[in-house]
Amino acid sequence: MKNIAFLKYFGLFIIAFAIFSFFQYSPTFPDPDSFYHAKIAVLIRDQGVVKDFPWLQFTVLKDYYIDHHFLYHISLVPFVTFLDPLVGIKLATALFGALLILTFYWFLQKFKIRGAFFYSLFLLISGPFIFRINLAKASSLSLIFLFFGFYFIARRKLWPLFFLSFFYVWTYGGWPLMLVLTSFYILAETISDFVEKFKKENSEIKNPGAAIKIFFRTLFSRENIKLFSACFGGLLAGLVINLYFPKNLTFYWHQIIKIAVINYQNKIGVGAEWYPYGLGDLISNTSLVFVLLIVSLAVFFVNFIKNFTNDKKILPPENKNRPMILATTFCAVFFLLLTLRARRNVEYFIPFAVLMGAFALDQPFSFLGKYWLTFKNWWQKRKVLASLLCLYFILMVPFTAARNILSVKQQFLNGGSTQKYRGVAEWLKNNTPEGAIIFHNDWDDFPALFYYNTHDYYIAGLDPTFMYDYDKNLHKQWVDITTGKQDNISEIVKNNFRSEYVFVDKDHVALENNLKRDGHFKMVYKDDEGKIYELTAK
């Protein structure tokens, strides 16, 4: 049995790693932040912890920078040391993604879920999910932390949860998610206990006032308070016992509240991942997941309603996974709503939707025996229809899997080159004074320029909200100039942005035309990706 278990883990790892390596085997990055993460790992390797960040002169990061993915960047150091950094980060991304799939399988195994191996494979055929976790970001590590955390929460392992929460703060900026999981589980277990009491107790609990008291007494029980405190205490310790305390508090106000919660998408052009995922597009792109989700929700609601009766054949009271059915349902719905607000959250929605399906469907399979005869009779009466349905799913699943994998591969091939802006950055490094501020035409130009040239400084990057919060008027001036709405720009570039060099790519034609019309800029460099104009004496 041990050999079979090992082979399943090993086989799943090989399958996942092979698929993810297939994506990474391309000279492109679909997300420009890959350059930033690789460079920070290189700087940590060469100089130690990055505490100051002068490279973004007109953002709040100039004064309140923290490496909110610190342990992720530490984990990248071996990869960027023994390999070319841009190759190393690709290998690390494939490896971390494969380990995430193993963690998901391990989690299901711990709860003895039937079909855990196939649910894990199910993740590998969901296009939006495998695309997101194959971006060179901390997403895979974040989910690994959450699955281990969820296990510690469900098993009420307080000290492991405390220390995991502590290190989660050091690993990923979305650390409040651990508290969300803890809260959902406590609520789920409280509801589950309440339902059992409702079935067993006499008329006392059926009195509304008494029922409310019993519910809240259970919710705020000593054990639940200890569980919540273990998570909250670990997160708080991670914030305070921190290389960046106390300025990390200001940073997280901008990162979590301003960028993630408030989201200025209606005021400024934020990153594509912060815009809503249309429900129609989401269903179309994750059709198999939604089929699983709908079936799971139907089973969940039927069983939940039936559970208020005394029909023990419907939902056996001894089922120990019942709180997890509720908790994963809460998580799936929560992340679905977040995804409809910001598409980046699809990387959480899909695995938690599959988790919900795994827990919700595992239990009915244990007592479907009495329905088998009805199903068998239906099959025999409608053999043609039943056979066609089976054939459809047999063909559709591998077709969908292949289509999604090839689609994600194409998205990677359509990404930006790993050599993006290298010529521009190296010319600037060799021909400008150290610390010169480069006026560039878009905030997502920064990561590639930063990777190849830390000799100079830049205007904005990582997220436009950081500049918008720094100075709204300055942000507007920058947008007006880069979109060609502002004429006579030399004085603004020199005085307001303290810059004498302007980088313009081939897509910003209006800006380049204004540079030429201004009369005080001279083109000093040109390649296929863009041009550099130097401000002449005025």
XYZ file of C-alpha atoms in Angstrom:
538
model
C 0.000 0.000 0.000
C 2.858 2.373 0.810
C 4.381 1.743 -2.613
C 1.050 2.501 -4.299
C 0.673 5.719 -2.284
C 4.207 6.779 -3.208
C 3.606 6.032 -6.883
C 0.476 8.183 -6.856
C 2.361 11.127 -5.369
C 5.302 10.616 -7.695
C 3.105 10.176 -10.774
C 1.044 13.252 -9.952
C 4.207 15.308 -9.465
C 5.661 14.159 -12.798
C 2.424 14.921 -14.666
C 2.072 18.384 -13.107
C 5.742 19.269 -13.484
C 5.758 18.137 -17.136
C 2.705 20.261 -17.982
C 4.054 23.311 -16.165
C 7.511 22.912 -17.726
C 5.791 22.805 -21.118
C 4.383 26.265 -20.373
C 7.646 27.641 -19.023
C 9.650 26.396 -22.001
C 9.267 29.615 -23.941
C 11.443 32.750 -24.228
C 8.590 34.913 -22.913
C 6.851 36.125 -19.777
C 3.085 36.707 -19.938
C 3.383 38.910 -16.840
C 6.012 41.690 -16.643
C 6.236 41.340 -12.832
C 8.347 38.211 -13.470
C 11.317 40.520 -14.111
C 10.765 42.259 -10.775
C 10.645 39.030 -8.752
C 13.766 37.672 -10.463
C 15.660 40.918 -9.841
C 14.701 41.129 -6.161
C 15.975 37.572 -5.674
C 19.251 38.570 -7.361
C 19.565 41.678 -5.164
C 18.959 39.606 -2.019
C 21.637 37.177 -3.185
C 24.147 39.940 -3.886
C 23.318 42.637 -1.323
C 21.094 41.119 1.345
C 17.592 42.217 2.307
C 16.199 45.002 0.099
C 14.934 47.630 2.548
C 15.157 50.808 0.484
C 13.602 51.177 -2.936
C 14.668 54.409 -4.643
C 13.861 53.034 -8.106
C 10.263 54.284 -8.060
C 10.703 57.982 -7.355
C 7.106 59.146 -7.615
C 5.301 56.425 -5.676
C 4.637 55.683 -2.013
C 7.115 52.817 -2.369
C 9.965 55.304 -2.300
C 9.359 55.767 1.431
C 7.248 52.737 2.370
C 8.649 49.877 0.353
C 8.564 46.428 1.910
C 9.282 43.062 0.333
C 5.862 41.561 1.032
C 6.932 38.376 -0.777
C 10.166 38.061 1.194
C 10.212 34.282 1.788
C 9.121 33.701 -1.804
C 12.109 35.719 -2.993
C 14.364 33.847 -0.562
C 13.145 30.574 -2.071
C 14.115 31.872 -5.524
C 17.730 32.614 -4.551
C 19.105 29.091 -5.306
C 17.371 29.108 -8.697
C 18.728 32.525 -9.725
C 22.185 31.573 -8.424
C 22.831 28.305 -10.229
C 20.944 29.214 -13.394
C 20.417 32.329 -15.440
C 17.942 34.249 -13.213
C 15.213 34.341 -15.862
C 15.587 30.620 -16.497
C 15.792 29.916 -12.780
C 12.533 31.678 -11.989
C 10.792 29.664 -14.700
C 12.067 26.393 -13.212
C 11.040 27.513 -9.723
C 7.553 28.405 -10.948
C 7.048 24.956 -12.512
C 8.382 23.254 -9.378
C 6.251 25.272 -6.938
C 3.179 24.665 -9.113
C 3.771 20.898 -9.078
C 4.233 20.981 -5.292
C 0.936 22.850 -5.021
C -0.859 20.038 -6.878
C 0.763 17.508 -4.516
C -0.342 19.550 -1.511
C -3.904 19.608 -2.824
C -3.820 15.813 -3.204
C -2.308 15.388 0.273
C -5.043 17.578 1.742
C -7.810 15.444 0.219
C -6.036 12.276 1.317
C -5.923 13.502 4.904
C -9.716 13.700 4.880
C -10.017 10.333 3.100
C -11.823 11.798 0.086
C -12.596 9.247 -2.610
C -11.109 10.088 -5.997
C -8.532 12.504 -4.537
C -6.106 11.706 -7.368
C -8.649 12.574 -10.059
C -9.749 15.764 -8.309
C -6.080 16.798 -8.324
C -5.832 16.054 -12.037
C -8.993 18.113 -12.471
C -7.029 21.219 -11.469
C -4.558 20.564 -14.280
C -7.219 20.941 -16.974
C -8.635 24.261 -15.784
C -7.177 26.900 -18.108
C -7.453 30.061 -15.950
C -6.038 28.247 -12.919
C -2.995 26.700 -14.587
C -2.323 30.008 -16.335
C -2.347 31.986 -13.085
C -0.201 29.617 -11.038
C 2.350 29.438 -13.856
C 2.974 33.159 -13.695
C 6.220 33.882 -11.885
C 4.494 35.007 -8.713
C 4.012 33.735 -5.166
C 0.565 32.282 -5.987
C 1.551 28.615 -5.660
C 3.307 29.161 -2.338
C 0.311 31.134 -1.076
C -2.071 28.272 -1.869
C 0.306 25.728 -0.310
C 0.256 27.785 2.900
C -3.536 27.997 2.779
C -4.046 24.256 2.326
C -1.709 23.422 5.204
C -3.408 26.143 7.233
C -6.851 24.744 6.428
C -5.688 21.328 7.629
C -4.340 22.757 10.899
C -7.593 24.707 11.358
C -9.803 21.660 10.823
C -7.643 19.521 13.117
C -7.343 22.378 15.624
C -3.560 22.223 15.706
C -3.034 25.588 17.375
C 0.734 25.964 17.478
C 1.301 24.755 13.901
C -1.411 27.199 12.804
C 0.235 30.021 14.768
C 3.668 29.490 13.191
C 2.273 28.884 9.715
C 0.301 32.144 9.958
C 3.446 33.934 11.114
C 5.472 32.798 8.105
C 2.558 33.375 5.738
C 2.814 37.111 6.471
C 6.474 36.955 5.453
C 5.637 35.067 2.253
C 2.608 36.704 0.686
C 0.796 40.025 0.801
C -2.628 38.341 0.871
C -2.067 36.984 4.411
C -5.585 38.013 5.661
C -6.896 35.015 3.675
C -5.709 32.716 6.463
C -8.004 34.548 8.867
C -10.856 34.227 6.371
C -10.406 30.431 6.252
C -10.320 30.248 10.048
C -13.493 32.306 10.357
C -15.318 30.236 7.748
C -14.371 26.988 9.441
C -15.484 28.200 12.875
C -18.793 29.336 11.405
C -19.211 26.059 9.490
C -18.528 23.926 12.541
C -20.890 26.054 14.629
C -23.691 25.622 12.087
C -23.016 21.891 11.869
C -23.135 21.506 15.653
C -26.260 23.624 15.842
C -28.033 21.449 13.275
C -27.175 18.336 15.265
C -28.501 19.926 18.438
C -31.630 21.019 16.595
C -32.294 17.408 15.636
C -31.542 15.949 19.061
C -32.641 18.584 21.560
C -36.137 18.995 22.921
C -38.295 22.071 22.424
C -35.753 24.386 24.119
C -33.611 24.865 21.025
C -36.697 25.257 18.850
C -37.534 28.430 20.729
C -36.040 31.263 18.589
C -34.565 33.162 21.538
C -33.005 30.061 23.055
C -31.758 28.912 19.637
C -29.935 32.213 19.060
C -28.287 32.005 22.488
C -27.165 28.432 21.874
C -25.823 29.358 18.429
C -23.721 32.273 19.680
C -22.581 30.372 22.749
C -21.266 27.690 20.425
C -19.778 30.238 18.015
C -17.839 32.000 20.766
C -16.881 28.898 22.677
C -13.489 28.735 24.342
C -12.211 26.280 21.733
C -13.262 28.527 18.848
C -11.728 31.601 20.481
C -8.451 29.686 20.933
C -8.488 28.622 17.280
C -9.177 32.148 16.041
C -6.534 33.563 18.403
C -3.909 31.098 17.145
C -4.387 32.342 13.582
C -4.798 36.013 14.470
C -1.870 35.892 16.884
C 0.391 34.338 14.269
C -0.538 36.956 11.685
C -0.083 39.778 14.199
C 3.298 38.409 15.244
C 4.300 38.194 11.581
C 3.426 41.876 11.148
C 5.245 43.076 14.282
C 8.248 40.733 14.324
C 9.137 41.836 10.857
C 12.139 43.262 9.051
C 9.970 46.135 7.819
C 7.950 47.017 10.916
C 6.356 49.566 11.332
C 6.349 50.862 7.758
C 4.828 47.574 6.620
C 1.574 48.768 8.205
C 1.452 51.753 5.848
C 2.363 49.551 2.907
C -0.411 47.066 3.654
C -2.895 49.921 3.916
C -2.075 50.761 0.309
C -1.707 47.176 -0.917
C -4.668 45.505 0.785
C -7.140 48.329 1.344
C -6.451 50.745 -1.514
C -5.494 48.257 -4.258
C -7.375 45.057 -3.344
C -10.456 46.265 -1.459
C -11.202 49.768 -2.800
C -9.661 49.106 -6.237
C -9.361 52.360 -8.230
C -10.317 50.730 -11.542
C -12.917 53.455 -12.164
C -10.385 56.252 -11.601
C -7.115 55.034 -13.086
C -5.929 52.306 -15.436
C -5.038 49.516 -13.020
C -3.548 46.181 -14.023
C -5.723 43.809 -16.068
C -5.876 41.315 -13.195
C -7.747 43.839 -11.029
C -10.687 44.183 -13.418
C -13.806 41.994 -13.038
C -14.037 38.540 -14.552
C -17.353 38.544 -16.428
C -19.598 35.714 -15.231
C -20.237 34.545 -18.788
C -16.530 34.441 -19.588
C -15.764 32.721 -16.298
C -18.352 29.998 -16.931
C -17.122 29.554 -20.509
C -13.465 29.315 -19.480
C -14.096 27.024 -16.502
C -17.097 25.034 -17.735
C -16.095 21.723 -16.118
C -15.475 23.437 -12.784
C -18.905 25.059 -12.926
C -20.556 21.721 -13.715
C -18.865 20.305 -10.623
C -19.804 23.400 -8.615
C -23.494 23.295 -9.619
C -23.823 19.585 -8.871
C -22.039 20.076 -5.546
C -24.249 22.996 -4.558
C -27.362 21.014 -5.448
C -26.222 18.077 -3.335
C -25.187 20.418 -0.520
C -28.514 22.258 -0.324
C -30.616 19.087 -0.598
C -28.637 17.381 2.140
C -28.531 20.481 4.315
C -32.312 20.828 4.210
C -32.812 17.106 4.740
C -30.467 17.270 7.704
C -33.084 19.213 9.677
C -35.219 16.071 9.556
C -34.562 12.846 11.417
C -33.992 10.870 8.226
C -30.552 9.478 9.042
C -30.444 7.707 5.705
C -30.066 11.060 3.992
C -27.110 12.485 5.879
C -25.554 10.279 8.543
C -24.861 12.331 11.705
C -21.542 10.584 12.255
C -20.023 12.159 9.122
C -16.915 13.933 10.420
C -16.339 15.899 7.221
C -19.607 17.800 7.442
C -17.988 21.048 8.763
C -15.565 20.872 5.819
C -18.467 20.607 3.381
C -19.855 23.843 4.779
C -16.463 25.538 5.101
C -15.388 24.745 1.529
C -18.794 25.917 0.291
C -18.300 29.263 2.047
C -14.791 29.515 0.570
C -15.927 28.648 -2.973
C -18.712 31.238 -2.904
C -16.434 33.846 -1.300
C -13.704 33.423 -3.927
C -16.287 33.353 -6.718
C -17.514 36.791 -5.598
C -13.930 38.050 -5.372
C -13.227 36.737 -8.875
C -16.241 38.547 -10.267
C -14.701 41.698 -8.775
C -11.060 41.065 -9.731
C -10.079 38.309 -12.157
C -6.821 37.503 -10.377
C -8.786 35.699 -7.646
C -9.649 32.892 -10.067
C -6.481 31.168 -8.796
C -8.285 30.723 -5.449
C -11.814 30.182 -6.713
C -11.017 27.141 -8.851
C -9.168 24.994 -6.269
C -11.698 25.808 -3.553
C -14.587 25.054 -5.919
C -12.995 21.671 -6.653
C -12.462 21.163 -2.904
C -16.122 21.862 -2.305
C -17.080 19.350 -4.963
C -14.749 16.746 -3.486
C -16.202 17.081 0.019
C -19.830 17.529 -1.013
C -19.890 14.586 -3.420
C -17.774 12.239 -1.321
C -20.485 11.777 1.282
C -23.474 10.928 -0.963
C -21.429 8.252 -2.725
C -21.324 6.323 0.561
C -25.072 5.764 0.686
C -26.199 5.712 -2.943
C -26.802 1.991 -2.803
C -30.535 2.367 -2.368
C -30.709 4.500 -5.527
C -28.704 2.072 -7.658
C -31.704 0.027 -8.722
C -33.569 3.150 -9.884
C -30.501 4.300 -11.811
C -30.055 0.842 -13.348
C -33.660 0.759 -14.534
C -33.322 4.223 -16.061
C -30.146 3.122 -17.843
C -31.777 0.029 -19.315
C -34.826 1.949 -20.545
C -32.718 4.677 -22.166
C -29.628 2.821 -23.284
C -29.052 4.972 -26.358
C -29.355 8.277 -24.500
C -27.284 7.034 -21.558
C -24.587 5.695 -23.882
C -24.460 8.975 -25.799
C -24.113 10.919 -22.544
C -21.270 8.675 -21.412
C -19.563 8.957 -24.792
C -19.928 12.742 -24.674
C -18.172 13.017 -21.336
C -15.522 10.453 -22.274
C -14.607 12.524 -25.330
C -15.281 15.972 -23.903
C -13.025 15.812 -20.861
C -9.773 14.974 -22.725
C -10.698 17.389 -25.513
C -11.273 20.186 -22.989
C -8.044 19.311 -21.182
C -5.987 19.425 -24.390
C -7.686 22.630 -25.557
C -7.034 24.396 -22.234
C -3.408 23.307 -22.024
C -2.682 24.408 -25.596
C -4.529 27.682 -25.013
C -2.405 28.458 -21.955
C 0.739 27.584 -23.907
C -0.303 30.074 -26.595
C -0.847 32.754 -23.944
C 2.703 32.188 -22.777
C 4.065 32.363 -26.309
C 2.195 35.652 -26.814
C 3.827 37.174 -23.734
C 6.669 39.665 -23.674
C 10.171 38.530 -24.524
C 12.593 37.719 -21.708
C 14.895 40.204 -23.495
C 12.272 42.941 -23.368
C 13.786 46.445 -23.249
C 17.249 45.008 -22.694
C 18.816 47.220 -25.340
C 17.067 50.333 -23.975
C 18.026 49.529 -20.375
C 21.678 48.815 -21.185
C 22.045 52.023 -23.196
C 20.621 54.004 -20.277
C 22.915 52.241 -17.816
C 25.981 53.064 -19.909
C 25.094 56.615 -20.969
C 23.330 58.312 -18.059
C 24.576 59.490 -14.663
C 23.838 57.167 -11.757
C 20.411 57.796 -10.258
C 19.070 59.592 -13.338
C 15.278 59.522 -13.421
C 13.959 57.958 -16.611
C 10.593 59.231 -17.792
C 8.901 56.140 -19.272
C 5.559 55.870 -20.984
C 3.771 53.198 -18.920
C 3.872 51.820 -15.386
C 4.328 48.229 -16.573
C 7.543 49.210 -18.397
C 9.249 49.293 -15.021
C 9.921 45.587 -14.221
C 11.923 44.868 -17.396
C 13.813 48.167 -17.221
C 14.510 47.539 -13.526
C 15.775 44.008 -14.179
C 18.346 45.133 -16.730
C 19.182 48.507 -15.195
C 19.229 49.392 -11.494
C 21.689 52.171 -12.278
C 18.798 54.559 -12.991
C 15.486 55.417 -11.323
C 11.979 55.414 -12.774
C 8.600 57.146 -12.492
C 6.092 54.436 -11.515
C 5.688 50.679 -11.474
C 4.232 47.509 -9.905
C 0.815 49.164 -9.619
C -0.368 52.641 -10.714
C -2.167 53.064 -7.377
C 1.198 53.579 -5.691
C 1.766 56.700 -7.799
C -1.858 57.832 -7.576
C -1.667 57.727 -3.767
C 1.679 59.520 -3.821
C 0.437 62.552 -5.773
C -2.828 62.538 -7.707
C -1.989 65.706 -9.665
C 1.426 64.392 -10.651
C -0.149 61.117 -11.716
C -2.602 63.015 -13.919
C 0.215 65.007 -15.510
C 2.117 61.804 -16.244
C -0.965 60.154 -17.793
C -1.740 63.246 -19.867
C 1.814 63.384 -21.187
C 2.118 59.678 -21.978
C -1.257 59.554 -23.736
C -0.438 62.610 -25.867
C -2.974 64.960 -24.239
C -0.329 67.403 -22.989
C 1.665 69.687 -25.318
C 4.861 71.594 -24.490
C 6.038 68.850 -22.183
C 9.740 69.619 -21.784
C 9.264 72.014 -18.864
C 6.981 69.566 -16.979
C 9.344 66.635 -17.570
C 12.339 68.634 -16.362
C 10.829 70.484 -13.393
C 8.075 68.207 -12.099
C 9.661 64.845 -12.843
C 13.349 65.894 -12.621
C 14.084 63.919 -15.743
C 16.194 64.503 -18.826
C 15.563 61.177 -20.552
C 12.280 59.914 -21.993
C 11.700 56.337 -23.066
C 8.848 55.863 -25.537
C 7.844 52.535 -27.041
C 6.366 51.952 -30.484
C 2.788 51.948 -29.153
C 2.870 55.518 -27.816
C 2.808 57.375 -31.125
C 1.037 60.453 -29.735
C 3.714 60.914 -27.066
C 6.509 60.616 -29.611
C 4.835 63.158 -31.890
C 4.638 65.604 -28.973
C 8.308 64.998 -28.181
C 9.196 65.911 -31.757
C 6.926 68.963 -31.817
C 8.236 70.243 -28.511
C 11.618 71.051 -30.060
C 13.663 70.394 -26.914
C 14.158 66.651 -27.227
C 16.766 64.819 -29.247
C 16.557 61.114 -30.095
C 19.727 59.421 -28.828
C 18.829 55.729 -29.083
C 16.534 53.573 -31.191
C 15.776 49.875 -31.542
C 12.811 47.694 -32.497
C 11.145 48.140 -29.099
C 11.398 51.871 -28.591
C 13.398 55.093 -28.542
C 15.128 57.301 -26.006
C 14.879 61.070 -26.237
C 17.233 63.329 -24.308
C 16.119 66.749 -23.110
C 18.364 69.429 -24.571
C 19.115 72.775 -22.927
C 16.128 75.083 -22.825
